[in-house]
XYZ file of C-alpha atoms in Angstrom:
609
model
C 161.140 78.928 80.389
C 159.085 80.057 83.556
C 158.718 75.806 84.467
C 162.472 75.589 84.042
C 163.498 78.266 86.580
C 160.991 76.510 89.552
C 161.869 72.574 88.205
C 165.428 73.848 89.219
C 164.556 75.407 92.616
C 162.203 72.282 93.583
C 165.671 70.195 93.006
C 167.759 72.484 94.960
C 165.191 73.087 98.041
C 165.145 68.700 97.353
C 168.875 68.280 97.647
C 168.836 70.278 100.936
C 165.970 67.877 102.336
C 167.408 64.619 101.447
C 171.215 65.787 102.090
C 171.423 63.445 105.493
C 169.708 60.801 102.818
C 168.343 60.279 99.291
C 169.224 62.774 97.064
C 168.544 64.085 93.317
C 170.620 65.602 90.879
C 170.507 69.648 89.523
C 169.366 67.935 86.088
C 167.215 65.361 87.667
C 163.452 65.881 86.719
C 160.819 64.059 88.496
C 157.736 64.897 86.108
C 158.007 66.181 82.600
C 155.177 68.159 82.220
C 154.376 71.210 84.630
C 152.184 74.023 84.467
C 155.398 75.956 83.659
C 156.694 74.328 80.198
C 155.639 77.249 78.393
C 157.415 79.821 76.187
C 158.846 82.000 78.056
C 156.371 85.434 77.980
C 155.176 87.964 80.424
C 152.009 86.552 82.932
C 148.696 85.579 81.217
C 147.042 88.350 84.040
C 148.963 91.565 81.725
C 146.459 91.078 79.328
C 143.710 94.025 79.104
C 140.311 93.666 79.366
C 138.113 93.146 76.278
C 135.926 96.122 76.540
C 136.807 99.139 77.817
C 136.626 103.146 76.883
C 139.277 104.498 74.846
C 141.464 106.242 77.769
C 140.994 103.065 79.388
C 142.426 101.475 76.459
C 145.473 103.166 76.381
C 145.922 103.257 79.876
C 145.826 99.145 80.014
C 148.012 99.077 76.928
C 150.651 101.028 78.745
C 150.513 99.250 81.682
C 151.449 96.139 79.731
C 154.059 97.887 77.828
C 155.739 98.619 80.802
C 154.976 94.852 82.696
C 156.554 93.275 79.154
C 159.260 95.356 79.304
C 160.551 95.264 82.974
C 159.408 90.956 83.065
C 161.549 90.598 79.822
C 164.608 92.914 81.462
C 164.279 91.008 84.892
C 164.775 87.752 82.837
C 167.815 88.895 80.972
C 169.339 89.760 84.007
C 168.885 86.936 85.538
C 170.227 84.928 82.495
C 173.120 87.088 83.304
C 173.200 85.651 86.524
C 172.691 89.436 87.723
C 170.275 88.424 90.325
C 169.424 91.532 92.562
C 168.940 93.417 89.677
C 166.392 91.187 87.900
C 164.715 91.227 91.736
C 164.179 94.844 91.042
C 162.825 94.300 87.492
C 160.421 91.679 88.574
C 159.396 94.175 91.651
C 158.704 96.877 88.626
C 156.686 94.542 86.653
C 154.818 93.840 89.984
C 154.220 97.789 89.995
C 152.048 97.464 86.662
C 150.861 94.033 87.698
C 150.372 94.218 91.222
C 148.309 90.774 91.126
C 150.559 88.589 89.340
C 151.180 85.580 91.160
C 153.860 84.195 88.935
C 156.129 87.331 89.242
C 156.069 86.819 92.864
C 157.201 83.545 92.745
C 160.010 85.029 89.966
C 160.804 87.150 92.294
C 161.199 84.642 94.839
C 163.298 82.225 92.342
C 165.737 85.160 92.165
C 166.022 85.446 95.982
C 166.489 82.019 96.444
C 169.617 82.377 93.787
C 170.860 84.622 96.081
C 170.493 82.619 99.363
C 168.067 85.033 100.573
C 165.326 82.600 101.770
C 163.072 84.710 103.899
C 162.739 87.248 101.323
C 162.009 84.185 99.382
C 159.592 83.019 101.401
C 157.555 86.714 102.013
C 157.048 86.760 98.230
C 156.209 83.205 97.892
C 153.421 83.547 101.173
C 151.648 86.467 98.953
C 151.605 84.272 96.130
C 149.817 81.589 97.803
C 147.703 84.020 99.645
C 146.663 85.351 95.948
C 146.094 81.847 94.170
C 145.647 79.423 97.004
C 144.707 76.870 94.244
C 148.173 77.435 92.675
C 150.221 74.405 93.238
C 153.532 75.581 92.224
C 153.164 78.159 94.721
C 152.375 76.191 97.586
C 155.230 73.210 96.104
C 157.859 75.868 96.240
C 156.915 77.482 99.698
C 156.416 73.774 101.176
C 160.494 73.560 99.940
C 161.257 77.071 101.531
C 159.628 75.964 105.129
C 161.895 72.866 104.391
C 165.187 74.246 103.920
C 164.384 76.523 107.461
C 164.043 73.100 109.315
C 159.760 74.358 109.663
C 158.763 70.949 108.829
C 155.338 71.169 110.170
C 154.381 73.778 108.155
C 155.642 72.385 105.021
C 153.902 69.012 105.535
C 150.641 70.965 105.662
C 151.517 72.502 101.736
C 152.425 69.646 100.527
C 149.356 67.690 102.334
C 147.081 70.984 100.561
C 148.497 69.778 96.878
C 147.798 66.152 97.349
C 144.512 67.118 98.181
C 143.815 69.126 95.172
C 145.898 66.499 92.907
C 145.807 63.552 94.924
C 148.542 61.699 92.612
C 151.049 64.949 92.331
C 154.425 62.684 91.700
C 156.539 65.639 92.904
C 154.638 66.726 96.416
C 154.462 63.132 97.119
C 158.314 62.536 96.519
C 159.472 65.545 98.957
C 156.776 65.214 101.304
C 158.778 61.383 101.950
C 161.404 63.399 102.251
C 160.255 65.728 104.903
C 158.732 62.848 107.007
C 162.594 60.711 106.489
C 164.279 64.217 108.058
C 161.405 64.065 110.888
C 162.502 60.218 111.366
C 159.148 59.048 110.571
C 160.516 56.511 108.297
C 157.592 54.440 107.483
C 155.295 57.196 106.484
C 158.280 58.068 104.098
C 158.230 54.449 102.501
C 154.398 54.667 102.242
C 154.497 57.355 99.989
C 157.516 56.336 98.300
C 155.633 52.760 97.602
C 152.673 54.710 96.137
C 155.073 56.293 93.808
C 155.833 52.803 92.314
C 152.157 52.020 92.232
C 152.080 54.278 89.176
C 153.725 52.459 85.913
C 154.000 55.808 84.743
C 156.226 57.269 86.804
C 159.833 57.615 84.827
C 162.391 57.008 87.269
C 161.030 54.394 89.286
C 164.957 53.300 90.420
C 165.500 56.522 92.476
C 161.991 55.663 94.427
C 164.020 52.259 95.621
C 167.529 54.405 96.086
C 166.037 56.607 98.076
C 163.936 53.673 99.969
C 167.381 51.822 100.670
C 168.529 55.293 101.996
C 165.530 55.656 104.228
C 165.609 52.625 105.676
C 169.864 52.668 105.952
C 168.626 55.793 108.959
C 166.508 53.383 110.854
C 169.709 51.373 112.225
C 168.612 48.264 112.647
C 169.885 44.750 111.068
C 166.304 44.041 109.580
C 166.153 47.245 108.107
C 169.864 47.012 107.053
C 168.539 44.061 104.941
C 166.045 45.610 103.106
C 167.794 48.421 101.930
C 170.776 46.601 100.437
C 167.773 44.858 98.441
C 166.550 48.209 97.914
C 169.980 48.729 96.671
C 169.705 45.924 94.657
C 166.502 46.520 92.914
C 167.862 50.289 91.707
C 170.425 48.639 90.052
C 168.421 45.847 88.733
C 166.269 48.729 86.873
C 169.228 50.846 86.172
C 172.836 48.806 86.091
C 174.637 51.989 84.876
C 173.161 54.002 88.178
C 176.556 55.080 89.794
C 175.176 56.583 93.103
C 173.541 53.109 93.304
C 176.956 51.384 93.022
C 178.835 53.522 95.230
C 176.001 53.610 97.791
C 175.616 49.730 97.833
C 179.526 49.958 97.778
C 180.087 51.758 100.723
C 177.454 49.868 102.902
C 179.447 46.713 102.044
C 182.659 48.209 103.039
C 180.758 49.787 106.550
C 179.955 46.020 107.344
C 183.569 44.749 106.658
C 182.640 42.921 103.588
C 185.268 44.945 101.527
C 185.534 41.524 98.744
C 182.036 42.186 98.023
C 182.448 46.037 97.158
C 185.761 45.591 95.450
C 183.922 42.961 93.076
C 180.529 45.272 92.923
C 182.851 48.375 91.785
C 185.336 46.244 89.627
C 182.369 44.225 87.653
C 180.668 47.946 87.101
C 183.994 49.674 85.823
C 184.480 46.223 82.976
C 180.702 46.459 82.361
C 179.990 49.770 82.621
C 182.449 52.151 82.944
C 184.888 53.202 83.550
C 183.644 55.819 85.586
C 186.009 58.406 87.207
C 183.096 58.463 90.759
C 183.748 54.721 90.697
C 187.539 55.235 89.720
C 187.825 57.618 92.783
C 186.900 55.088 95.480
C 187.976 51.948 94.097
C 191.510 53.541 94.383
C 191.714 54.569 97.738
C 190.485 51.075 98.573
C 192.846 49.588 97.118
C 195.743 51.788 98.121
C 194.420 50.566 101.712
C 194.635 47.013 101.001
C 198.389 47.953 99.221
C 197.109 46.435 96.361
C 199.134 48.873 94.165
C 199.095 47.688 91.230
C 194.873 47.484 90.677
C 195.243 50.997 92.132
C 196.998 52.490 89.348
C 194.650 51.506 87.186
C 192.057 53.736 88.515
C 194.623 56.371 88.731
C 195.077 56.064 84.923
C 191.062 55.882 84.336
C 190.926 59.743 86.685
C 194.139 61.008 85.041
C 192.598 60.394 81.122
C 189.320 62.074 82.153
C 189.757 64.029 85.315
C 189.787 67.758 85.605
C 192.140 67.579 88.724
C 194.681 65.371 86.582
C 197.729 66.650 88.312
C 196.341 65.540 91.551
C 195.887 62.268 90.248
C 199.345 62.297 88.772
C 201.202 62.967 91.965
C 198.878 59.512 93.397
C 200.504 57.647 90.780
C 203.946 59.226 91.795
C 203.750 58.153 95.167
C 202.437 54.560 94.278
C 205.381 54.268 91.440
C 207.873 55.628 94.036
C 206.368 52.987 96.644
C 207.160 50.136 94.448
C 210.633 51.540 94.101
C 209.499 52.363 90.066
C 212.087 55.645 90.399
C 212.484 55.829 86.412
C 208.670 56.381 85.562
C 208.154 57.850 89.325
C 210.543 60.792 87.588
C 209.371 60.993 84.772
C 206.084 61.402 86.179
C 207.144 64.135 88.910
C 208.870 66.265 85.548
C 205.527 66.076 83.990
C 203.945 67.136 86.829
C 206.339 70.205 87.327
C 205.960 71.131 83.949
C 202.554 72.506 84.115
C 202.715 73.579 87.951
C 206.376 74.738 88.558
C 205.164 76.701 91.804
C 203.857 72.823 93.640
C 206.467 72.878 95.884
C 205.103 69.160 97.487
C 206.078 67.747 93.886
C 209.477 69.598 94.103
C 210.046 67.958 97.172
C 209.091 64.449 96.024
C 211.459 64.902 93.284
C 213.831 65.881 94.816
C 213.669 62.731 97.484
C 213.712 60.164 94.259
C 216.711 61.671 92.963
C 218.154 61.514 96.530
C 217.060 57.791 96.461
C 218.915 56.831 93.179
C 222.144 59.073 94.149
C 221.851 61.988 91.702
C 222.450 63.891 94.665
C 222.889 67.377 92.908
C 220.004 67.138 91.175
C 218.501 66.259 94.448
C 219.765 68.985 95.950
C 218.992 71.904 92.970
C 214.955 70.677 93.632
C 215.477 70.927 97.633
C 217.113 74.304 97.436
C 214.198 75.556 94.882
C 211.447 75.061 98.109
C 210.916 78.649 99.511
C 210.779 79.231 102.935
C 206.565 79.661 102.917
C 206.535 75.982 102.213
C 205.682 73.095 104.827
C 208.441 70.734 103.205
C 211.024 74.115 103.687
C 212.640 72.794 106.994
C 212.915 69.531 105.852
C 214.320 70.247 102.380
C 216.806 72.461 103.747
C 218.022 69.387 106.310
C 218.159 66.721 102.833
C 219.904 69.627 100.967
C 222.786 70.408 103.690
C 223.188 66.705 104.261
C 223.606 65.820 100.762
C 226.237 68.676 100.646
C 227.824 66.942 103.519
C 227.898 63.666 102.071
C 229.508 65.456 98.940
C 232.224 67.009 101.139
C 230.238 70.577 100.128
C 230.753 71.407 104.198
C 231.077 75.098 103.806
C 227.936 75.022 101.143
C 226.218 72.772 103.708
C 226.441 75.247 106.801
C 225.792 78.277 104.254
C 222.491 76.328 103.577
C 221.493 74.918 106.960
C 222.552 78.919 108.575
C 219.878 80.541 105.748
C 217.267 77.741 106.863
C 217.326 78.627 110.934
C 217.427 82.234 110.042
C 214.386 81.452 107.714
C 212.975 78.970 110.582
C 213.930 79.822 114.239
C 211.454 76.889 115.602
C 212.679 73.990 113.723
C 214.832 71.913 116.355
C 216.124 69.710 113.504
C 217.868 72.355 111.591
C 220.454 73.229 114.911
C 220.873 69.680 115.364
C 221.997 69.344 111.468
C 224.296 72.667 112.225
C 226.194 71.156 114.999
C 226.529 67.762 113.066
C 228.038 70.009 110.239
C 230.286 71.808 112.959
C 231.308 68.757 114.284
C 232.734 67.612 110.885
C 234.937 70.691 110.879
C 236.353 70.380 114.226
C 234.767 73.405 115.472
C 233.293 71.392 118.747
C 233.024 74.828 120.572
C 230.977 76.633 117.826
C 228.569 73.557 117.826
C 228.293 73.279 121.402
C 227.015 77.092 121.627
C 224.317 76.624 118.765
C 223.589 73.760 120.788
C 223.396 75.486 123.714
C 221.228 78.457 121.990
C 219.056 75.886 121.034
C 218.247 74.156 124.107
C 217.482 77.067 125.861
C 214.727 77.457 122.958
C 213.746 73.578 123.381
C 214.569 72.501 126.990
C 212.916 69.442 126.320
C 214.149 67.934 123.071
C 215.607 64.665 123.800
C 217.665 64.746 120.489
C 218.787 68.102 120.564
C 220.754 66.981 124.052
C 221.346 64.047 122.992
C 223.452 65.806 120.371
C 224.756 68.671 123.334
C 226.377 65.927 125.057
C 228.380 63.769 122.276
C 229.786 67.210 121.887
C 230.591 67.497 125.336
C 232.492 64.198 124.880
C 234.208 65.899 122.143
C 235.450 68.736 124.372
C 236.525 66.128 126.934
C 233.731 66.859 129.319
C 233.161 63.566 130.511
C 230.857 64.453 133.484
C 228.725 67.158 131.591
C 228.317 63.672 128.974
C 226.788 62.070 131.984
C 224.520 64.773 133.033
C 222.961 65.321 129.959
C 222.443 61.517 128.773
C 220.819 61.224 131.731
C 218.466 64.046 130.818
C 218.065 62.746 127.730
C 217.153 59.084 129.119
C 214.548 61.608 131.926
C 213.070 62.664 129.022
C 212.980 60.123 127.031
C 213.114 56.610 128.201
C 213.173 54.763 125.575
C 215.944 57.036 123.660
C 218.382 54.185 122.705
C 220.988 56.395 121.303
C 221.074 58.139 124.917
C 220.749 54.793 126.324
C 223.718 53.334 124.446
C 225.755 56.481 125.019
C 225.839 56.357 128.688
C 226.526 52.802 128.936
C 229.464 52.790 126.801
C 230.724 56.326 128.661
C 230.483 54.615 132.055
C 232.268 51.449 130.539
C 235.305 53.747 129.015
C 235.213 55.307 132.399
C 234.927 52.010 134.139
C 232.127 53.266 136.220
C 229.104 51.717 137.245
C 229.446 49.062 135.399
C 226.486 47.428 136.465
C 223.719 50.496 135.837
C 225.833 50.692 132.546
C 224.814 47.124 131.619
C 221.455 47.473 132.644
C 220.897 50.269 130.402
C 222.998 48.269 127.309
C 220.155 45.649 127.900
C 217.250 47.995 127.387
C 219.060 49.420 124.270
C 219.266 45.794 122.926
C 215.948 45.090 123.403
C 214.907 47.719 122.125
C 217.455 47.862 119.016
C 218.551 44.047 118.820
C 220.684 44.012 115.338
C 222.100 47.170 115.651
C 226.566 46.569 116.370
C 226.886 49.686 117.807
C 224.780 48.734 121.071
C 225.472 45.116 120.809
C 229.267 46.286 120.856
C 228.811 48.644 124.232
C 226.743 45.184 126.033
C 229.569 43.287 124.908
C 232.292 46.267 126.253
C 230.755 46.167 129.150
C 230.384 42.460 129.845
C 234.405 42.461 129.225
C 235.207 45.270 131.553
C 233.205 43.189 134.100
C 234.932 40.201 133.754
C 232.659 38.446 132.068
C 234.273 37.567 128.880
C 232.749 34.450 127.707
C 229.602 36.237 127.742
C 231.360 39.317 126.118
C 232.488 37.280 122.976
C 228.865 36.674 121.689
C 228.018 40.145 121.274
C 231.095 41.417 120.368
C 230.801 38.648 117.683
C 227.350 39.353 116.753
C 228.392 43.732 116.664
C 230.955 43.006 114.035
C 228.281 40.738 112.172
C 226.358 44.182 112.126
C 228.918 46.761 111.655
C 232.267 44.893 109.778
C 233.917 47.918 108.667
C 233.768 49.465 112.289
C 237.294 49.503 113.594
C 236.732 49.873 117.227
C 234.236 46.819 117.251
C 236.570 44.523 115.822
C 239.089 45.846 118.430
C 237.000 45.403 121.225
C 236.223 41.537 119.814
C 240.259 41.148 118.966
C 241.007 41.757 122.822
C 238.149 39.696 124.334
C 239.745 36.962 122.419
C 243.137 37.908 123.386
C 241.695 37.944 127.259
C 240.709 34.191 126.538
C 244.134 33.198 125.019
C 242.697 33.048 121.424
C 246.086 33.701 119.785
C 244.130 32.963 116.044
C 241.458 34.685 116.477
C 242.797 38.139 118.336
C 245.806 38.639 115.412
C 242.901 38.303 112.360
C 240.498 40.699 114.834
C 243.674 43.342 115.095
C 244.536 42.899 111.728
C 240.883 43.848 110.542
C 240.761 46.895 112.928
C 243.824 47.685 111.426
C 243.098 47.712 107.613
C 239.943 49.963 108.650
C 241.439 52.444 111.339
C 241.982 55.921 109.785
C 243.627 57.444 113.136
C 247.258 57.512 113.447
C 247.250 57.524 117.153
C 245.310 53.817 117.469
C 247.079 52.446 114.086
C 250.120 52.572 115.841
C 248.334 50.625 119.347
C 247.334 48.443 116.923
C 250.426 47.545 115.598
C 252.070 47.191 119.031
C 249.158 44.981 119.880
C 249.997 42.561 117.097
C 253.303 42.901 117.867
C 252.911 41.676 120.996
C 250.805 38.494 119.803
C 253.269 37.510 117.675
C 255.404 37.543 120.434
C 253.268 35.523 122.312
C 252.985 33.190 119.431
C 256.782 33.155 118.915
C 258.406 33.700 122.623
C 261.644 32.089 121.352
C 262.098 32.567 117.794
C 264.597 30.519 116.061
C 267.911 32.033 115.159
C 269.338 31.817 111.667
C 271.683 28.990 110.798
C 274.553 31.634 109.539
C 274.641 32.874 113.231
């Protein structure tokens, strides 16, 4: 129907006004009963005149012919949604009907369809011009100077139909909403509160919604106030209102009083819903507050009735996968890949629970499934070589990590995983020169140095260790790895011992329970002479790291130092059950050897001799 088509528009040119504030819905109709609830048929103005001569007759009757039949083509076409070409049947029937006001504003309907508002608002001007008694045609070009920001202009149509129909519901409703964009707030309320005067008026729960959104743009605490009673009252008329909830919702949550919105949505979802809007927010809230649990909920209110369901699946991956839930976080990531095998983020994820729970291969079949236009590529292909490592697959591992840097050239992490995998071959010159290729691409990645020079140390190149831990430390102060590295390097090399410890303390206060830097503090206290001091972080590393040979070594000979005959043997003893290298088994051996001499300086003789 004609009504239907301009009902629609009026709600669209609406939605545009009230976008920064109130707003109505597509379906939302204000009034019932407009001048356009008709059958749908060619303009009342078609018909011919009652008397005429023959010839004049026909004439007329052809004229209508042709107005029927190009009105009735322009609305098929734009049933069709085929909305320039209904324009040019409308501009036909305007050919045999040249005074038609309602094709004009047909034609502008169409335009408007299109986006094409000043076309719109040319054919909408002549209507008005034609009937300026016609109050659909001044409504809909009050809407069009609206949407074009011409707010003057449009207050003066809508100010025209209030004069000719004093209580029109609908030019009262958007001229509030012309006078809220203009910030003339209590105009807007005026007209709003006239609204409510009438008991007639159907939806009186938006007038208070949109009231509550009025006065929400006036920033002040009073006004505050009164729209959260505004709030109040829409819900009071309409509990099942969800853009009430959510709006009351979120200006609880804006003034910190997140309890009172939690209990506002949760009450409406038990009483009312549930409701996937509702659902939507209530989730994210509570995956804020890590309230996991009462998230998941939601999640499985949006995944039984939302169109975006896979979406909502992967949310309850991630929650399942933060509460260490890898069975059903699994099962849910299979689903998942089942209807989109191409999501390579849910590949990914997959792939990092079966990492977690040590099915590494299947871990590493999902990893090496990523293709190189993904975002989670680079890091897939680092998981994927290092699980290979940790499987002994070395040569898989560098085939892998090699296809990944020719794949990615910019992805620092990838050489620095090649030169680890080098480094477990032996091949400490190969590493250093993909190292050294790399740097000269990244001058200024701490790690990737930090890696260069624990290679160096490899080689032997003690100095070139220095030099580039101390670029490393340059470029990164607070790199404790670097930190650590140099101070145990000058402490092997007994070398400035006391920078060394100064730079052992700011890795232990920056990493206090790691054994590794608690062992170099402790190394160096003991090379310093210190070894009282020495003992209680040496004692503390192997606390940290027990299976670390060299740390119970380094504890076995501050003891010894100290005359600790006990204690240094068991300390030896343990480095020796965990040393793999034959070359400090066998110092091991001869330094047990020589406590038991120490213990035993004159052992007896048997009585046979």
């Amino acid at each position: 129907m004609l009504g239907e088509h301009f009902r629609q528009l009026f709600a669209i040119i609406f939605l545009l006004l009230l976008s920064a504030c109130a707003t109505l819905k597509n379906d939302e109709k204000l009034v019932d009963n407009t001048p356009y609830e008709k059958s749908n048929r060619a303009p009342a103005s078609f018909a011919p005149a009652a008397s005429v001569v023959n010839d004049q007759v026909g004439d007329a009757f052809n004229m209508r012919t042709q107005a029927d039949y190009n009105y009735a083509l322009g609305e098929a076409y734009s049933n069709e949604g085929q909305h320039q070409k209904s324009i040019e049947a409308f501009k036909l029937t305007l050919v045999y009907d040249p005074e038609s006001v309602q094709v004009r504003l047909r034609v502008a309907a169409e335009h408007i369809k299109l986006g094409q508002i000043n076309q719109a608002l040319d054919k909408t001007q002549e209507a008005v011009k034609l009937d300026p008694k016609n109050i659909d045609a001044r409504l809909l070009l009050a809407g069009l100077y609206s949407s074009l920001k011409i707010y003057d202009k449009a207050i003066l149509q809508y100010e025209n139909v209030l004069t000719q129909k004093a209580s029109h519901p609908e030019a009262t409703l958007y001229l509030a909403a012309v006078y809220s964009e203009i910030k003339q707030q209590d105009k807007a309320i005026k007209l709003f509160e006239a609204l409510l005067k009438n008991p007639e008026y159907p939806t009186p729960h938006l007038l208070h919604y949109y009231m509550g959104r009025v006065r929400l743009e006036q920033k002040e605490p009073k006004y505050e106030k009164i729209a959260e009673a505004e709030f109040k009252k829409t819900l009071q008329i309409k509990p099942d209102f969800v853009d009430g909830i959510l709006t009351l919702g979120n200006f609880y949550s804006r003034k910190k009083r997140e309890n009172e919105a939690i209990k506002l949505y949760d009450q409406f979802q038990k009483d009312r819903g549930p409701n996937t809007r509702v659902a939507e927010v209530l989730s994210q809230i509570y995956i804020e507050k890590e309230m996991f649990d009462e998230a998941y909920q939601q999640f499985e209110i949006l995944e039984a009735n939302s169109d975006d369901s896979l979406s909502v699946k992967l949310k309850m991956a991630l929650i399942l996968i933060e509460k260490k839930i890898y069975d059903k976080a699994t099962q849910k990531l299979e689903e998942i890949l089942l209807e989109a095998p191409d999501s390579d983020k849910v590949r990914f994820y997959l792939g990092a629970v079966y990492e977690e729970t040590k099915k590494d291969e299947k871990a590493i079949v999902q990893f090496k499934k990523i293709p190189p236009s993904s975002s989670f590529y680079s890091e897939a292909t680092i998981h994927a070589a290092y699980l290979m490592k940790a499987l002994n697959q070395v040569d898989n591992a560098i085939e892998t990590i090699e296809a990944g840097i020719k794949n990615k050239k910019d992805v620092p992490q990838m050489y620095a995983m090649y030169a680890s995998l080098l480094d477990d071959k032996g091949d400490y010159k190969k590493a250093a020169q993909i190292l050294e290729k790399a740097l000269e691409q990244f001058p200024e990645h701490a790690q990737l140095r930090f890696y260069y020079g624990t290679i160096q140390d490899r080689l032997g190149q003690k100095e070139n260790v220095i030099t580039q831990m101390k670029k490393v430390i340059e470029l990164d102060p607070n790199h404790v790895q670097g930190l650590n590295y140099l101070a145990f390097t000058w402490a092997e090399m007994e070398q400035n011992l006391p920078e060394a410890e100064k730079l052992a303390r700011r890795a232990a206060d920056l990493e206090p329970q790691d054994g590794y830097i608690l062992d170099s503090l402790g190394w160096i206290l003991y090379k310093k002479g210190n070894t009282q001091e020495s003992i209680k972080y040496l004692e503390a590393a192997v606390k940290h790291q027990p299976t670390v040979a060299i740390i119970a070594e380094h504890l076995g000979d501050a003891y010894m130092k100290l005359t600790l005959i006990d204690k240094a043997s068991r300390m030896y003893q343990k480095a020796l059950d965990l040393e793999t290298d034959s070359k400090k088994i066998a110092e091991l051996k001869q330094k047990i050897l020589a406590l038991e001499k120490q213990k035993f300086p004159n052992p007896r003789m048997p009585a046979s001799q």
